[in-house]
Amino acid sequence: MLRDRYINLLTDFGFKRLFGTEPNKDLLIDFLNTILPPEHHVRDLTYRNNENIGNTTLDRKAIFDIYCESDSGEKFIVEIQKAKQNYFKDRSVYYATFPIQEQATRGDWNYQLTAVYTVGILDFIFDDHKDDPTIMHVVELKNQQGEVFYDKLKFIYLELPKFTKQIEQLNNHFEKWLFLLKHLYELDTPPAALQEGVFRRLFEVAEIAQFSPIERETYENSLKYYRDLKNVVDTSREEGREEGREEGRREIVANMLRANVSVESISQMTGLSIATIQSIQAALDQR
């Protein structure tokens, strides 16, 4: 039974409820404007189909958490990533090609593009960033002198584990967003420091008591999935005998399979091979 007052924003349901619905787009606009350069601040946005099947039936499709477009044409992919994933940077670049390609027009075209942003909210730290205290990383296409060659393609990554401030230490709007992304579900009441306009709306939207029975069930499943995945990560970090760690991982994968998480998703999120996951699935089927 759920005892928290507010949702966990790092769950799929919590993230999409807050940022991915038309009635709450003011929250997404405020969040984006907190991390975007002033020249690309968003006044309004439209949600786009988050599933892109490519140009032919043979193309691999991409499914974004949130895909939207500003009123001035900029495209935004906004994703939550809960665990390290093999080739995560490669996937980010691949996903960014879809909003680029869809701008092509039939007939004569001068190839002018609008900006494309990929925003990744990460519940992990990149291996090559472990000694870097920077929380927000902005990646652009640059030349050998470090000068920006193309300013319409940007990748923005927020490494949440690096953010450790408590409520009384928050200095600005950006830090308040980071705090809520990490700690909203732990709060019993809205703190005085977070009772400004947009955050008052956030607390209203995120209150579990306002959910319908179907929404509560969906959230509970999403929360269980998040906790199982977190256990996978935590188990992999534990010291001790390898056999024990491996057994723990297999049991958590089994729980994820019971929750109908796809084999491909489990493989991406845990780093285990598809063959290993399929063997666990086969063992479950025989029980």
XYZ file of C-alpha atoms in Angstrom:
287
model
C 0.000 0.000 0.000
C 1.309 3.432 -0.910
C 2.212 5.633 2.059
C 3.965 8.474 0.245
C 2.008 11.667 -0.324
C 3.747 12.559 -3.600
C 4.918 10.523 -6.568
C 8.493 9.551 -7.309
C 9.473 11.606 -10.356
C 12.131 9.091 -11.405
C 9.481 6.485 -12.194
C 8.129 6.345 -15.740
C 4.613 7.165 -14.572
C 5.705 10.015 -12.310
C 7.978 11.553 -14.935
C 5.370 11.448 -17.708
C 2.526 12.600 -15.482
C 4.501 15.667 -14.476
C 6.104 16.555 -17.808
C 4.279 14.653 -20.524
C 0.649 15.792 -20.536
C -1.002 18.828 -22.085
C -2.591 20.167 -18.847
C 0.839 20.185 -17.179
C 2.958 21.535 -20.003
C 3.628 24.716 -18.024
C 5.785 22.576 -15.724
C 7.810 21.211 -18.631
C 8.209 24.710 -20.107
C 9.498 26.041 -16.789
C 11.924 23.145 -16.390
C 13.269 23.495 -19.941
C 13.722 27.251 -19.598
C 15.760 26.634 -16.452
C 18.395 24.688 -18.408
C 18.159 26.195 -21.922
C 20.156 29.189 -23.192
C 18.056 32.403 -23.272
C 17.857 32.475 -27.076
C 15.992 29.162 -27.075
C 13.624 29.747 -24.162
C 10.200 28.214 -24.774
C 7.015 30.295 -24.696
C 4.700 27.457 -25.670
C 5.073 23.880 -26.873
C 3.191 21.072 -28.576
C 3.585 17.398 -27.755
C 4.558 15.231 -30.705
C 4.140 11.505 -31.250
C 6.820 9.929 -29.055
C 7.143 6.865 -31.298
C 9.146 7.260 -34.500
C 9.110 4.241 -36.781
C 11.641 5.552 -39.301
C 11.315 6.107 -43.001
C 10.884 2.479 -44.080
C 9.473 -0.693 -42.546
C 13.055 -1.962 -42.112
C 14.168 0.990 -39.983
C 14.579 0.480 -36.247
C 12.046 2.584 -34.395
C 12.737 5.015 -31.554
C 10.407 5.561 -28.617
C 11.042 8.733 -26.644
C 9.804 9.389 -23.113
C 8.689 12.858 -24.181
C 8.965 14.490 -27.586
C 7.760 18.044 -28.104
C 8.200 21.131 -30.260
C 8.311 24.772 -29.206
C 6.179 27.447 -30.864
C 9.318 28.663 -32.671
C 10.124 25.217 -34.079
C 12.832 23.805 -31.792
C 12.531 20.060 -31.144
C 13.027 18.551 -27.692
C 13.567 14.952 -26.648
C 13.285 14.707 -22.858
C 14.166 11.400 -21.225
C 14.630 9.896 -17.797
C 17.382 7.277 -17.577
C 17.390 5.279 -14.378
C 20.452 3.085 -14.867
C 23.613 2.908 -16.921
C 23.048 1.415 -20.324
C 25.459 -0.008 -22.848
C 26.111 2.576 -25.580
C 23.849 5.156 -23.954
C 25.644 8.050 -25.664
C 25.311 6.271 -29.017
C 21.588 5.884 -28.409
C 21.261 9.591 -27.618
C 22.888 10.520 -30.914
C 20.786 7.991 -32.820
C 17.552 9.295 -31.286
C 18.508 12.870 -32.197
C 18.598 11.938 -35.880
C 14.821 11.421 -35.990
C 13.752 15.026 -35.285
C 16.476 16.125 -37.714
C 15.323 13.898 -40.572
C 11.642 14.697 -40.127
C 12.354 18.349 -40.989
C 13.116 17.425 -44.592
C 10.510 18.657 -47.059
C 9.541 17.336 -50.483
C 10.672 19.186 -53.561
C 13.064 22.111 -53.407
C 14.528 22.571 -49.925
C 17.439 24.672 -48.692
C 18.288 22.294 -45.790
C 17.671 24.916 -43.122
C 17.008 23.164 -39.791
C 15.608 24.228 -36.465
C 17.471 23.359 -33.272
C 17.236 19.880 -31.748
C 17.806 19.307 -28.041
C 18.158 16.007 -26.231
C 17.693 16.395 -22.480
C 18.678 13.426 -20.331
C 17.819 13.314 -16.625
C 20.197 10.642 -15.356
C 19.962 8.692 -12.124
C 23.597 7.679 -12.591
C 26.997 9.210 -13.328
C 28.906 8.625 -16.551
C 32.074 6.617 -15.917
C 34.237 9.381 -17.394
C 32.558 12.011 -15.165
C 33.197 10.383 -11.789
C 35.846 12.919 -10.795
C 33.984 15.894 -12.266
C 31.603 17.633 -9.819
C 29.676 19.289 -12.655
C 26.000 18.278 -12.545
C 24.785 19.628 -15.903
C 26.781 18.798 -19.022
C 26.010 20.589 -22.304
C 27.466 18.831 -25.343
C 27.808 20.562 -28.715
C 29.506 19.902 -32.053
C 32.871 21.712 -31.954
C 36.014 21.975 -34.086
C 39.610 21.237 -33.096
C 39.989 24.691 -31.521
C 37.018 24.062 -29.226
C 34.843 26.519 -31.162
C 31.195 25.660 -31.782
C 30.855 24.437 -35.363
C 27.092 23.847 -35.270
C 24.859 25.356 -32.587
C 21.551 23.687 -33.468
C 22.279 20.258 -31.986
C 22.730 20.043 -28.217
C 22.738 17.248 -25.670
C 22.069 18.256 -22.068
C 22.672 15.678 -19.337
C 21.820 16.144 -15.660
C 23.649 13.698 -13.371
C 21.320 13.664 -10.361
C 23.469 11.574 -7.970
C 25.939 14.468 -7.833
C 23.308 16.785 -6.385
C 23.460 16.470 -2.589
C 22.075 19.768 -1.279
C 19.309 19.813 1.314
C 16.283 22.104 1.250
C 17.894 24.856 3.347
C 20.887 24.976 0.982
C 18.991 25.663 -2.259
C 20.151 28.891 -3.915
C 18.257 29.132 -7.209
C 15.464 27.803 -9.404
C 17.685 25.185 -11.033
C 18.663 23.695 -7.686
C 15.017 23.600 -6.609
C 14.153 21.530 -9.673
C 17.022 19.142 -8.990
C 15.917 18.756 -5.371
C 12.336 17.911 -6.381
C 13.439 15.449 -9.045
C 15.364 13.539 -6.378
C 13.317 14.061 -3.224
C 9.681 14.935 -3.998
C 8.364 11.539 -2.876
C 10.097 11.930 0.496
C 8.194 15.118 1.398
C 5.101 15.197 3.604
C 4.252 18.849 2.948
C 5.520 21.502 0.514
C 8.519 23.269 2.131
C 8.293 27.059 2.439
C 11.233 27.446 0.024
C 9.237 25.620 -2.679
C 5.899 27.382 -2.455
C 6.413 29.709 -5.407
C 4.035 29.600 -8.380
C 5.224 26.763 -10.603
C 6.119 24.515 -7.690
C 2.696 24.968 -6.099
C 1.296 23.542 -9.337
C 3.787 20.686 -9.200
C 2.701 19.649 -5.705
C -0.944 19.655 -6.815
C -0.267 17.468 -9.835
C 1.998 15.068 -7.955
C -0.309 14.287 -5.009
C -1.180 10.599 -5.074
C -4.510 11.134 -3.286
C -5.795 12.855 -6.444
C -5.188 9.793 -8.628
C -7.952 7.594 -9.972
C -7.833 3.879 -9.017
C -6.381 3.048 -12.442
C -3.722 5.757 -12.086
C -2.779 4.457 -8.641
C -2.390 0.929 -9.969
C -0.310 2.153 -12.906
C 1.886 4.166 -10.583
C 2.342 1.249 -8.176
C 3.514 -0.948 -11.072
C 5.866 1.782 -12.267
C 7.231 2.229 -8.738
C 7.804 -1.511 -8.363
C 9.690 -1.559 -11.655
C 11.819 1.401 -10.564
C 12.662 -0.265 -7.245
C 13.528 -3.548 -8.928
C 15.814 -1.748 -11.341
C 17.420 0.190 -8.495
C 18.034 -3.109 -6.729
C 19.790 -4.395 -9.854
C 22.117 -1.402 -9.755
C 22.670 -1.590 -6.005
C 23.310 -5.325 -6.148
C 25.938 -4.882 -8.830
C 27.776 -2.439 -6.556
C 27.786 -4.625 -3.493
C 30.993 -6.252 -2.394
C 30.986 -9.936 -1.593
C 31.058 -13.206 -3.413
C 30.259 -13.055 -7.120
C 27.861 -15.979 -6.804
C 25.732 -14.031 -4.353
C 25.650 -10.941 -6.538
C 24.754 -13.008 -9.584
C 21.933 -14.767 -7.743
C 20.571 -11.421 -6.614
C 20.621 -10.067 -10.155
C 18.829 -13.140 -11.494
C 16.064 -12.831 -8.903
C 15.535 -9.143 -9.700
C 15.451 -9.888 -13.431
C 12.858 -12.563 -12.692
C 10.736 -9.969 -10.898
C 11.015 -7.620 -13.854
C 9.936 -10.397 -16.215
C 6.933 -11.098 -14.002
C 6.074 -7.403 -14.321
C 6.057 -7.861 -18.143
C 9.128 -5.706 -18.790
C 10.482 -6.651 -22.218
C 13.620 -8.763 -22.582
C 15.254 -6.025 -24.663
C 14.578 -3.349 -22.031
C 15.960 -5.519 -19.230
C 19.081 -6.229 -21.273
C 19.662 -2.528 -21.942
C 19.151 -1.527 -18.335
C 21.084 -4.307 -16.608
C 23.853 -5.037 -19.108
C 22.931 -8.747 -19.078
C 22.805 -10.509 -22.417
C 19.473 -11.315 -24.049
C 20.424 -14.998 -23.935
C 20.893 -14.823 -20.145
C 17.545 -13.117 -19.662
C 15.825 -15.613 -21.941
C 17.275 -18.459 -19.870
C 15.786 -16.883 -16.735
C 12.461 -16.541 -18.562
C 12.602 -20.214 -19.579
C 13.221 -21.250 -15.976
C 10.210 -19.212 -14.854
C 8.007 -20.803 -17.513
C 8.907 -24.273 -16.222
C 7.825 -23.526 -12.652
